[in-house]
Short mmCIF file of C-alpha atoms in Angstrom, two decimals:
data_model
loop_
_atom_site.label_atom_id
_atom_site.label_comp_id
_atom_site.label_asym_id
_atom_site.label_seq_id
_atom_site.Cartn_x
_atom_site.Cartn_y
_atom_site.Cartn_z
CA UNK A 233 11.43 -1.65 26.81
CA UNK A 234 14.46 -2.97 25.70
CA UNK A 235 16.24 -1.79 22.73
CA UNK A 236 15.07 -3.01 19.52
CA UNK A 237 17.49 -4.77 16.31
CA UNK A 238 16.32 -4.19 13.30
CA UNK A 239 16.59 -5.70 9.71
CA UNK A 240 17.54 -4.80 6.71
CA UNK A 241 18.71 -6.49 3.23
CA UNK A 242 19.16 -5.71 -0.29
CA UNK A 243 16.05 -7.20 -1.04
CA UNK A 244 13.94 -5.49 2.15
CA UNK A 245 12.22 -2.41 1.55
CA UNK A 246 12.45 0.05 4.10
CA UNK A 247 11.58 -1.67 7.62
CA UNK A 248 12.59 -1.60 11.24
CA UNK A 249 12.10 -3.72 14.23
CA UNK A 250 8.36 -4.63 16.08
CA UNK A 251 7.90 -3.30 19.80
CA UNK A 252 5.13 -4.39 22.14
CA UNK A 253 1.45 -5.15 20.93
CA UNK A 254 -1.52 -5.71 22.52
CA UNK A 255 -4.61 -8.00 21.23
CA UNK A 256 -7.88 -5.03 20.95
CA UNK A 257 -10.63 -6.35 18.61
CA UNK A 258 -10.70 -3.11 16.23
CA UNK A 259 -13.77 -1.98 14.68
CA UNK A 260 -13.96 -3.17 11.25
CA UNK A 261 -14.72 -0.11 8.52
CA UNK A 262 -17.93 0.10 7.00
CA UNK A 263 -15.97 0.34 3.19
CA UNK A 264 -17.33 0.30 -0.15
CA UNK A 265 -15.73 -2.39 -1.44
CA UNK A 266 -17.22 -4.69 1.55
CA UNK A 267 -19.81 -7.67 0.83
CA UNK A 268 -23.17 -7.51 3.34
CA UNK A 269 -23.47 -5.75 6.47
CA UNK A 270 -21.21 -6.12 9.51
CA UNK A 271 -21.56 -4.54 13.34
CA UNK A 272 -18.84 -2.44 14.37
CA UNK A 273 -16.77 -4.82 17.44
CA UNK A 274 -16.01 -3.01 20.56
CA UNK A 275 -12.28 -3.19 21.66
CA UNK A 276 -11.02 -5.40 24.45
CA UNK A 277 -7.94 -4.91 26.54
CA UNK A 278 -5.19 -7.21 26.15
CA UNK A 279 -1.95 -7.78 28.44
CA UNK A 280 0.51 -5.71 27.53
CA UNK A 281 3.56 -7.93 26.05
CA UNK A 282 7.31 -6.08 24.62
CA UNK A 283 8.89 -8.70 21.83
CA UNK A 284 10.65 -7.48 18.93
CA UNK A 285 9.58 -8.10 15.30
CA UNK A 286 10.85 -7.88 12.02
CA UNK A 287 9.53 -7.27 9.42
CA UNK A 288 10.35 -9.02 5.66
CA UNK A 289 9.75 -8.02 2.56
CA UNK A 290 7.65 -10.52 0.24
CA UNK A 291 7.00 -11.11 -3.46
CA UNK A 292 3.32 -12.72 -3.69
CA UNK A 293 0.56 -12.56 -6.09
CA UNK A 294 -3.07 -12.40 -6.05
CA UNK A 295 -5.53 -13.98 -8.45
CA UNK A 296 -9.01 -14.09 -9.77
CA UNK A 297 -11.27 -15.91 -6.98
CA UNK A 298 -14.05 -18.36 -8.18
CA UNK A 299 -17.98 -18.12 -7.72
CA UNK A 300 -20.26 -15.10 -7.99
CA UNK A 301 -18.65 -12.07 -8.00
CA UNK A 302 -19.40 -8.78 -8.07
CA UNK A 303 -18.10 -5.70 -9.61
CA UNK A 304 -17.74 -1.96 -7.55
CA UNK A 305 -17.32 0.59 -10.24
CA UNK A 306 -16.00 3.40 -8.59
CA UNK A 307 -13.70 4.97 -11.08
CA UNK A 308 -13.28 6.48 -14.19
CA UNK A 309 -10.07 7.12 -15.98
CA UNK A 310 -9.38 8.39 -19.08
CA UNK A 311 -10.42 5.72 -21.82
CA UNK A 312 -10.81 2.81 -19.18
CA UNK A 313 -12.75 1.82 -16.11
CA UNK A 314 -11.07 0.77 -12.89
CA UNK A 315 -12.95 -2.54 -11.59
CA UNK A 316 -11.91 -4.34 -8.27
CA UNK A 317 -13.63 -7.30 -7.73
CA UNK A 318 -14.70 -8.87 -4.02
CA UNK A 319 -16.00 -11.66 -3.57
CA UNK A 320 -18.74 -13.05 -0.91
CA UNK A 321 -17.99 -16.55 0.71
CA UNK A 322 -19.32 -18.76 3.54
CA UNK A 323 -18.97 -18.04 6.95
CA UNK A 324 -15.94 -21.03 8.13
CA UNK A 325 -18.27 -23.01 11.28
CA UNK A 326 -16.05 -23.25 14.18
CA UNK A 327 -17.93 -26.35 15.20
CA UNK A 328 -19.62 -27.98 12.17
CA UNK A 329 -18.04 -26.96 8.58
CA UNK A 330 -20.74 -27.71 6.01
CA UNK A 331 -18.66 -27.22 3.04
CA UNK A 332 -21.66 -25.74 1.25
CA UNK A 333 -19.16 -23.42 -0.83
CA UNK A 334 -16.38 -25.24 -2.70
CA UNK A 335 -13.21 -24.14 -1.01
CA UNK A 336 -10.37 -24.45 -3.69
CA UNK A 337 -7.32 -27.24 -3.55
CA UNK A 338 -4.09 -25.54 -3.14
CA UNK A 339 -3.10 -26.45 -6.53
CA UNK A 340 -6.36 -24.93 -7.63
CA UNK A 341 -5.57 -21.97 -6.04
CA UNK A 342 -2.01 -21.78 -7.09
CA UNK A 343 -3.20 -21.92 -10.25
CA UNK A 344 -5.93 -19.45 -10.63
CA UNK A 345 -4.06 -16.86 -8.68
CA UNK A 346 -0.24 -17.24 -10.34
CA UNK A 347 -1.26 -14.48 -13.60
CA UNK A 348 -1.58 -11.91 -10.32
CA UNK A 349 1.32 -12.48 -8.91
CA UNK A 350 3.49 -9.25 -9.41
CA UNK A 351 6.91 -9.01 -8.22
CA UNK A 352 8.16 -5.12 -7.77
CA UNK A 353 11.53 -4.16 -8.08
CA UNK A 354 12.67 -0.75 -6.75
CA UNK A 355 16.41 0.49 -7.96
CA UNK A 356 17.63 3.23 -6.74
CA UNK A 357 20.83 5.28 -8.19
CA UNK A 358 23.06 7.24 -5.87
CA UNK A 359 26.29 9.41 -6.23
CA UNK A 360 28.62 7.88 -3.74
CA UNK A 361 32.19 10.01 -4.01
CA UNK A 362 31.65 10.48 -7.95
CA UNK A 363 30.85 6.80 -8.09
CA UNK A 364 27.19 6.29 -9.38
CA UNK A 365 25.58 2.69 -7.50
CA UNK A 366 22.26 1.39 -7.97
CA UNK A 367 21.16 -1.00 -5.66
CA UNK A 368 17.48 -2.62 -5.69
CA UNK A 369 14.92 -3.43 -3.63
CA UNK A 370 12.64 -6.33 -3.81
CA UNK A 371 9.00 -6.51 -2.56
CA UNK A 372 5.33 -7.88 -4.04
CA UNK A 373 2.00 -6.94 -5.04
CA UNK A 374 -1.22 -8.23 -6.76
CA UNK A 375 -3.17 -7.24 -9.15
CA UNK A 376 -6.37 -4.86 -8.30
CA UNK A 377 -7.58 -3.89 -11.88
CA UNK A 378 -7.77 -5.49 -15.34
CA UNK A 379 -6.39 -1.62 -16.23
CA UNK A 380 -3.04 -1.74 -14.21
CA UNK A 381 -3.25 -0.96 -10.56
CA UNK A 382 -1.56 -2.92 -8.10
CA UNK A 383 -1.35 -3.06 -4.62
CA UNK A 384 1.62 -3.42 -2.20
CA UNK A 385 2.99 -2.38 1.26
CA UNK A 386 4.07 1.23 1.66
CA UNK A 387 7.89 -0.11 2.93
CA UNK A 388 8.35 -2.01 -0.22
CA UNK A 389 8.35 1.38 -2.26
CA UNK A 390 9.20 3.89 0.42
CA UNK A 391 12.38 5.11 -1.29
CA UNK A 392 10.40 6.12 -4.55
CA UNK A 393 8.22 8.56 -2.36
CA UNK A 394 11.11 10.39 -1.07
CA UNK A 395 12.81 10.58 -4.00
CA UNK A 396 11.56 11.20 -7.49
CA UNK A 397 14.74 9.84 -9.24
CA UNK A 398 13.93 6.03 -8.03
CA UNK A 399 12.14 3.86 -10.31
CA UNK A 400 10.06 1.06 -10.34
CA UNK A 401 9.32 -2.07 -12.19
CA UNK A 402 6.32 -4.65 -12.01
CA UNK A 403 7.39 -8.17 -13.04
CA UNK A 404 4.80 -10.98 -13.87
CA UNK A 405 5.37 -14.36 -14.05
CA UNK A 406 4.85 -15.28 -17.71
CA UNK A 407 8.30 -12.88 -18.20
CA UNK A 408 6.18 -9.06 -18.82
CA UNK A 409 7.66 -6.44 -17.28
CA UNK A 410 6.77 -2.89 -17.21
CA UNK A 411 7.75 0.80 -15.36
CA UNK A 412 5.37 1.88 -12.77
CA UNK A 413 4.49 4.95 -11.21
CA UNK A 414 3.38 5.88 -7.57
CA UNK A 415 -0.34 6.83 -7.67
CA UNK A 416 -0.51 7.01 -4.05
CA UNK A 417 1.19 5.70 -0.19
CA UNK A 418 0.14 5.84 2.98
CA UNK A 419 2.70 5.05 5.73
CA UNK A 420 0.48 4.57 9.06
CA UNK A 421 -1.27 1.44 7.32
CA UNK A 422 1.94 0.55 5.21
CA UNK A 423 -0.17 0.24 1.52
CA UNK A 424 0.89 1.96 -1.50
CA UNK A 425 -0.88 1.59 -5.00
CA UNK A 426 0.98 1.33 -7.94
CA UNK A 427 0.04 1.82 -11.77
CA UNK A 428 1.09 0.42 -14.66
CA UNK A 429 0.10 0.99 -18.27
CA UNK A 430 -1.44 -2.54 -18.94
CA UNK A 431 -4.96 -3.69 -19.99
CA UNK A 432 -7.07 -6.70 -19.51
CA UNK A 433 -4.69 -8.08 -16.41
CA UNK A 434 -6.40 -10.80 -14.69
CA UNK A 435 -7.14 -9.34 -10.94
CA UNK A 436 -7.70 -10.58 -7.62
CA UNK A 437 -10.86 -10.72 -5.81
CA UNK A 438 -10.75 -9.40 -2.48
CA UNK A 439 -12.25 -11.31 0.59
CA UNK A 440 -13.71 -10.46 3.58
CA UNK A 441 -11.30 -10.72 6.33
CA UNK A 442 -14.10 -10.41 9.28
CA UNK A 443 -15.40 -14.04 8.52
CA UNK A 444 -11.82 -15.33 9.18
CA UNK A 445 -11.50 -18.32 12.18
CA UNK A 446 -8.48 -18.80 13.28
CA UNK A 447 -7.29 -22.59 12.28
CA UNK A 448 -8.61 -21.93 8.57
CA UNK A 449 -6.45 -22.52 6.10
CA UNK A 450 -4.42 -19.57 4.18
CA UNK A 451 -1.69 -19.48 1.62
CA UNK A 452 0.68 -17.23 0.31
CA UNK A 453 2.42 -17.15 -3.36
CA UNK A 454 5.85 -14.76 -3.17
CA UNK A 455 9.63 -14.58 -3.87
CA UNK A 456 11.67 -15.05 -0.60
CA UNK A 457 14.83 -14.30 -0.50
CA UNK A 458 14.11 -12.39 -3.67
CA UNK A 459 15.37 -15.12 -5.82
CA UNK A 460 12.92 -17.90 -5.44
CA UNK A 461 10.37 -16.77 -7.52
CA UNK A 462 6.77 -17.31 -6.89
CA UNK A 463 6.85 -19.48 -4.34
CA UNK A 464 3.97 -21.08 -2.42
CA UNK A 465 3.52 -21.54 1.19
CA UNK A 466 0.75 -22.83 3.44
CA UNK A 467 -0.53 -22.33 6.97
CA UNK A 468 -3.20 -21.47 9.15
CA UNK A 469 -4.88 -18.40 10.75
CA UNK A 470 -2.48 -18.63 14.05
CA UNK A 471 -4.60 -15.32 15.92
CA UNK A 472 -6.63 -12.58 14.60
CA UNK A 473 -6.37 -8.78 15.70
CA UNK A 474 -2.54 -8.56 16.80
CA UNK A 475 -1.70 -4.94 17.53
CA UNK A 476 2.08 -4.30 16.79
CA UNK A 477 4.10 -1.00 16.55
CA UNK A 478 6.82 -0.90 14.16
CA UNK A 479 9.49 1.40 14.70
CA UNK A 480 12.25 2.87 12.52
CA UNK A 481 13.77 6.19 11.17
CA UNK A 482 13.04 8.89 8.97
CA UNK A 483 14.89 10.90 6.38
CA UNK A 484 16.37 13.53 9.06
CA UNK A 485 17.32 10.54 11.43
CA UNK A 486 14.22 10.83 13.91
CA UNK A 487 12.56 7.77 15.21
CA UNK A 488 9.17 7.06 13.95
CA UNK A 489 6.55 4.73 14.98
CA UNK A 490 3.53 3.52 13.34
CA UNK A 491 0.85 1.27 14.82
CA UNK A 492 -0.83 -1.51 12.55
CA UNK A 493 -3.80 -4.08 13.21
CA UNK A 494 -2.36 -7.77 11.74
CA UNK A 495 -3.86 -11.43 11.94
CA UNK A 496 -1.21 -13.99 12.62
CA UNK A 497 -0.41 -16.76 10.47
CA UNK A 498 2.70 -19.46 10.51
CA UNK A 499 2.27 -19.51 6.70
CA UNK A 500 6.16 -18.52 5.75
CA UNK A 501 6.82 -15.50 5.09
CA UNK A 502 10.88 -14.34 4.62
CA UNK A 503 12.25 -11.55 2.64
CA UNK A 504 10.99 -11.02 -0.37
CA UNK A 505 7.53 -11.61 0.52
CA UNK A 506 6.12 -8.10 1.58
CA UNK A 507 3.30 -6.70 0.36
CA UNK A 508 1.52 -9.86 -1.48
CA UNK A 509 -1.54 -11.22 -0.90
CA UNK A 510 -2.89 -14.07 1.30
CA UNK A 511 -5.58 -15.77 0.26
CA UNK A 512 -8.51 -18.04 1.90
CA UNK A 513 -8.63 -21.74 0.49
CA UNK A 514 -12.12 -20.28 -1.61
CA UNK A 515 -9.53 -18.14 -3.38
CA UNK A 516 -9.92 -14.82 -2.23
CA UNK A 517 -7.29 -12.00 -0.98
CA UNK A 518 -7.44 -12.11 3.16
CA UNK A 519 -4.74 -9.98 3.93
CA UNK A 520 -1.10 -8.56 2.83
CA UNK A 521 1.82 -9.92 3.73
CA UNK A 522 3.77 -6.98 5.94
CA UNK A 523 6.10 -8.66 8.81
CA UNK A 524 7.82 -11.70 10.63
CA UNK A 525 8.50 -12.12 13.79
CA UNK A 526 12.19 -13.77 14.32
CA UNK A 527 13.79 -12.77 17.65
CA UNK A 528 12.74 -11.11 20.65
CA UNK A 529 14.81 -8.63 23.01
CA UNK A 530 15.85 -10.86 24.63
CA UNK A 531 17.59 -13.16 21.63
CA UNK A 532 15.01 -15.74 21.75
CA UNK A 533 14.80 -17.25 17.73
CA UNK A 534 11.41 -17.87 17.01
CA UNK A 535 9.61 -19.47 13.73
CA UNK A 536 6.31 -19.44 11.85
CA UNK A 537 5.45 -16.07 13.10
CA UNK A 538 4.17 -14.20 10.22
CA UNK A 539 1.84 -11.24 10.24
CA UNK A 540 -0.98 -9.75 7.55
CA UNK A 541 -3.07 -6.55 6.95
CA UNK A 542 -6.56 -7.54 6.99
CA UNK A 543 -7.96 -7.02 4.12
CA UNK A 544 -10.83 -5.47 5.28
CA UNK A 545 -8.84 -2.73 7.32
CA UNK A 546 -7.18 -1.22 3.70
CA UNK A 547 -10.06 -1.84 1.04
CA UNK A 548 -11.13 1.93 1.33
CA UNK A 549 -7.72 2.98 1.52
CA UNK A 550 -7.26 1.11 -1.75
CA UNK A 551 -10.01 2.76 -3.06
CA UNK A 552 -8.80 6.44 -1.57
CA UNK A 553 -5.41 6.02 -3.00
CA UNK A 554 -6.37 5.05 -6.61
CA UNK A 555 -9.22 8.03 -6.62
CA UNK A 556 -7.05 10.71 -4.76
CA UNK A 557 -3.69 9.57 -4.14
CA UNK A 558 -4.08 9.72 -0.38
CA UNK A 559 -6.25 8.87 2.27
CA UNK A 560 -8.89 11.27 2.63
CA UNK A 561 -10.56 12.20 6.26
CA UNK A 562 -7.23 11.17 8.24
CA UNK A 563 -7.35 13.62 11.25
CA UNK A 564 -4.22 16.03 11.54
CA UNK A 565 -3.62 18.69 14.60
CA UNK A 566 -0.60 20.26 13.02
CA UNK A 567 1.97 19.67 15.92
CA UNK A 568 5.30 17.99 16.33
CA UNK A 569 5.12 16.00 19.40
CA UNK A 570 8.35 14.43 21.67
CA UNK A 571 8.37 11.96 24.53
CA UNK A 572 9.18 13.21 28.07
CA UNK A 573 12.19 11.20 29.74
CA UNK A 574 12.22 9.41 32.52
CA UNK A 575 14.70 11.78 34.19
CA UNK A 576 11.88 14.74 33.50
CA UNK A 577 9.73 12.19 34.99
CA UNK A 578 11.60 10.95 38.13
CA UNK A 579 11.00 15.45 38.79
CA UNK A 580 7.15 14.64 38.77
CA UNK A 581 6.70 15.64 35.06
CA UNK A 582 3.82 13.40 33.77
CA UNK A 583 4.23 11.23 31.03
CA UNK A 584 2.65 12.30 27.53
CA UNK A 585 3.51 13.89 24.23
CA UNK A 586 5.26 17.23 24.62
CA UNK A 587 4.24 19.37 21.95
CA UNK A 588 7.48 20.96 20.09
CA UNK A 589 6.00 23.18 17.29
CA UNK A 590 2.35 24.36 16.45
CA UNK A 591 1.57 25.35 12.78
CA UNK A 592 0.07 28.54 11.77
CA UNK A 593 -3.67 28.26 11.31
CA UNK A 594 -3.79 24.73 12.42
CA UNK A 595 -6.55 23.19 14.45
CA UNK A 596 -3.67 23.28 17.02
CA UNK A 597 -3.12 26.68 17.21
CA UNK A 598 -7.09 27.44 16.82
CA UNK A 599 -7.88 25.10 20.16
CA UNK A 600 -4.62 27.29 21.89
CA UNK A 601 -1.87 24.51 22.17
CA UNK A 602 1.18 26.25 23.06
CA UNK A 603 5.05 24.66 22.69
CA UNK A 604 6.03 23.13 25.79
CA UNK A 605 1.99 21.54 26.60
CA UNK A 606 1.95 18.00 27.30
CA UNK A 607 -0.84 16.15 26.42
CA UNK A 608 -1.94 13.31 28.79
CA UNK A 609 -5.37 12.59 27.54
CA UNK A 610 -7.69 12.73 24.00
CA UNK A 611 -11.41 12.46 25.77
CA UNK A 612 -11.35 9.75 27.56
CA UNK A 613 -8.06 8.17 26.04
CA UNK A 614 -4.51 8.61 28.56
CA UNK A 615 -1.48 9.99 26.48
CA UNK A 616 0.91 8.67 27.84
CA UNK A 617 3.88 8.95 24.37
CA UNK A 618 4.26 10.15 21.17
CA UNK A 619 2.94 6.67 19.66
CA UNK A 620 -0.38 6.58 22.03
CA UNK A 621 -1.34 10.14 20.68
CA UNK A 622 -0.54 8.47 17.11
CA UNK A 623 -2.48 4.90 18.30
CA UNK A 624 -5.33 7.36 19.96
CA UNK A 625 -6.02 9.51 16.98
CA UNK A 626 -6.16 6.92 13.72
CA UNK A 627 -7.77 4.60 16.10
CA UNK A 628 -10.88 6.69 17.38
CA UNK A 629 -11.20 10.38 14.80
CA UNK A 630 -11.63 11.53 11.39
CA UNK A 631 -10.76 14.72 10.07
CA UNK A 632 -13.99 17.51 11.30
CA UNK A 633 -14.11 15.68 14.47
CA UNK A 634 -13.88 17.14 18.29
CA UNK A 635 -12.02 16.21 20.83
CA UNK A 636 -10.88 17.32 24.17
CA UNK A 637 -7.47 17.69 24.83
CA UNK A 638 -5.90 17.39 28.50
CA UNK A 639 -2.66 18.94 28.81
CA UNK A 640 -0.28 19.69 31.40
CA UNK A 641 0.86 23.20 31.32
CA UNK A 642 3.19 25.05 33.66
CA UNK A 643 2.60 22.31 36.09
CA UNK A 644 -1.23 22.93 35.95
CA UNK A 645 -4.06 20.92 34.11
CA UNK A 646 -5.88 22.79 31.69
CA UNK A 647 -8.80 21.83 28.99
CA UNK A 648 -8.96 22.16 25.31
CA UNK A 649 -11.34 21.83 22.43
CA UNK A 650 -10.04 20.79 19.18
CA UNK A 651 -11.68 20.09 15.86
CA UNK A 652 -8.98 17.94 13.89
CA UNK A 653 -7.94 19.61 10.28
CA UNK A 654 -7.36 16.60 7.19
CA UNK A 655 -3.92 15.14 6.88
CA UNK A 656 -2.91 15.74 3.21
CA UNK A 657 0.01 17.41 1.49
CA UNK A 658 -0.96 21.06 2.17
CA UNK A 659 -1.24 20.57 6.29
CA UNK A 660 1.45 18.65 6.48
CA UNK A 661 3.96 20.89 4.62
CA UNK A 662 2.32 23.56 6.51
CA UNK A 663 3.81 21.80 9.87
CA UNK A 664 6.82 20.66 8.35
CA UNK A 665 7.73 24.17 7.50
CA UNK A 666 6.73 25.43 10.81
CA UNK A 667 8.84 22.85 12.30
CA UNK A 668 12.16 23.79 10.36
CA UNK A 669 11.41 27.63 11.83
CA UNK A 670 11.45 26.43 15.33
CA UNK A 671 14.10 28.28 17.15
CA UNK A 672 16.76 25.89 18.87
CA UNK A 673 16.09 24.15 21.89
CA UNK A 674 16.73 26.18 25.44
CA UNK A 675 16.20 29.39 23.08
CA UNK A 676 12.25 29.69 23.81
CA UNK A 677 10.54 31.07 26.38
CA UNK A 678 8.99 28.73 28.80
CA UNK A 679 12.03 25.91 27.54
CA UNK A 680 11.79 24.42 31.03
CA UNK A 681 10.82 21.04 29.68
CA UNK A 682 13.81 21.39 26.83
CA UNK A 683 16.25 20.71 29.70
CA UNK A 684 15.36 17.01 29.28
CA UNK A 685 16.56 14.50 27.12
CA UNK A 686 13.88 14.15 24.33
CA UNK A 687 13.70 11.25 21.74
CA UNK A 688 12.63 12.13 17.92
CA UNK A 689 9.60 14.27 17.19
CA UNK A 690 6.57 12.78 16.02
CA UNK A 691 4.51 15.00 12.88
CA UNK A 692 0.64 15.15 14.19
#
């Protein structure tokens, strides 16, 4: 794949370059916050295509939807209730549109949505050579709760999760402003929930992205460029169930990759505009504004390639991240993981994810994974990189799950059975601890494979 240029601006928040996607039909989570009953879709393969993407960072707002809605009380906090609202809709005909529901104008929806519109501002203060800076970051988010939580993408806030000295503030666009804090992230879907100490905020009501066409109409309210405020764009569904990989760095320099399920829309979408909503014409939230596509590898400029979460794919991580603060039942071996080169492969070592620590007590150790395995296959599933083991296992497992591991060790295929431990702050410190005790590379027994060129480990 060719090398990948990545974007960044005062008013981004953290995000890298797209690599290759491919079009599966995911299966759509069965979530409490959904409306009726919905069959899970099986996967399809799609040709395998390398552009580069980048992503921007939007300012959008969400809004109170019209019609019947109805109210999941899942929450209690101290003194207040937390209420998200969703809101059922016609199914869009592909052939014959009835109009039985009363889809909204666009200055209808403008309208009725504007009082959600939240723009987030991220500044961050740094000791440069005894010099103090603070430099900002500009993203969006909408409204979830009349009692102050707010929704966004994890990018747009990134900084204030790895460091506790950033703050944040949540602007509206009748002039209110207050501080936020971080209730909760999560980086492999790219959402993060805010809270401020607000009452009776008028909300959004989310949507149901399944009953999405593409051609429908969807808009988007944001800031691009991070200066023109609340701005509002139209355009249509362009495809549904785009699979892209971003790509970008972490804090100690290693390349990271993280796989998301988008729809496609040409609705514009610049900097600025990251983690607001996109609403149907009936008024509801769709999707979140996450990434752009602008230039391929090959310098090719492109336009009117913007990208959303469903909606559908984050409403119980929503709901997870304002109850617990993280994303409960994510499946974790507690492993660092590496690619294998092509040089190790041009000697007949198989591609896969070369396993570079094992935590103590992990699933990983429990199942027998040893440094220096490389796994080539989850069940059924080929391993064939760091980012397929990451695709394989938020795609297909939960945490108490079993799975059998094929990995390649000391030239010979052997079997494992592994029963994945939760992702949450106590494995993972577990394996990031283990990881800083590894012993340097060439200094372990059995450090044939070490003699390769590795990229950046992956945490699993």
């Amino acid at each position: 794949m060719n090398d990948i240029n990545f974007y960044n601006s005062e008013n981004d928040g953290y995000r890298g370059g797209l690599g290759g996607y491919v079009d599966p039909d995911p299966v759509i989570p069965n979530t409490p916050f959904q409306t009726g009953t919905q069959s899970p879709r099986k996967k399809k393969g799609g040709a395998a295509r390398v552009v580069a993407l980048v992503l921007a960072c939007t300012i959008a707002g969400g809004g109170a939807g019209v019609g019947g809605a109805y109210l999941y009380n899942r929450l209690a906090v101290p003194q207040n209730t937390t209420v998200i609202y969703e809101e059922d809709r016609p199914q869009v005909r592909t052939v014959v549109n009835t109009n039985n529901g009363q889809p909204m104008t666009p200055e209808q929806l403008y309208a009725a949505n504007l009082a959600s519109c939240v723009g987030i501002t991220v500044n961050t203060t740094q000791n440069i050579w005894g010099q103090t800076t603070t430099s900002a970051a500009s993203g969006s988010g909408f409204v979830l709760s009349q009692d102050g939580y707010i929704a966004t993408n994890y990018h747009v806030i990134e900084s204030a999760v790895k460091n506790s000295g950033v703050t944040i503030q949540v602007s509206f666009a009748n002039g209110d402003k207050y501080d936020a804090k971080l209730v909760g992230g999560e980086k492999d879907n790219d959402v993060a929930v805010l809270k401020i100490e607000a009452t009776g905020l008028t909300r959004v009501t989310l949507g149901d992205s399944s009953k999405l066409v593409v051609g429908e109409a969807v808009y988007a309210i944001g800031n691009p460029l991070g200066e023109l405020t609340y701005s509002f764009t139209d355009g249509i569904v362009s495809a549904l169930d785009r699979l892209i990989t971003t790509t970008g760095t972490d804090e100690n320099g290693r390349q990271t990759s993280t796989t998301l399920n988008v729809l496609q829309t040409n609705c514009a979408i610049n900097p600025g505009n990251s983690g607001g909503p996109l609403f149907d014409s009936y008024g509801n939230v769709i999707g979140i504004t996450t990434a752009k596509y602008t230039q391929s590898s090959s310098g090719v400029s492109a336009e009117g390639l913007g990208f959303a979460l469903p909606i559908n794919d984050v409403k119980e991580i929503l709901a997870d991240l304002i109850e617990h603060g993280y994303v409960t039942g994510k499946p974790y071996m507690g492993v660092t993981v590496d690619v294998v080169s092509s040089d190790a492969q041009s000697f007949g070592i198989p591609a896969g994810a070369v396993v570079k620590s094992v935590a103590d007590g992990s699933c990983a150790q429990k199942a027998g994974l040893q440094v220096n395995d490389i796994i080539i296959a989850i069940d059924d599933t080929a391993i064939d990189s760091p980012s397929a083991l990451t695709a394989a296992l938020s795609s297909n497992y939960k945490a108490g799950d079993t799975a059998a591991l094929t990995v390649i060790r000391n030239q010979q295929e052997v079997r494992l059975t592994i029963t994945f431990d939760e992702k949450n702050a106590e494995t993972e410190a577990n394996n990031q601890q283990q990881q800083q005790q590894q012993p340097p590379q060439g200094n372990q027994n059995n450090g044939y494979y070490y003699q390769w060129p590795f990229g950046g480990m992956f945490p699993w």
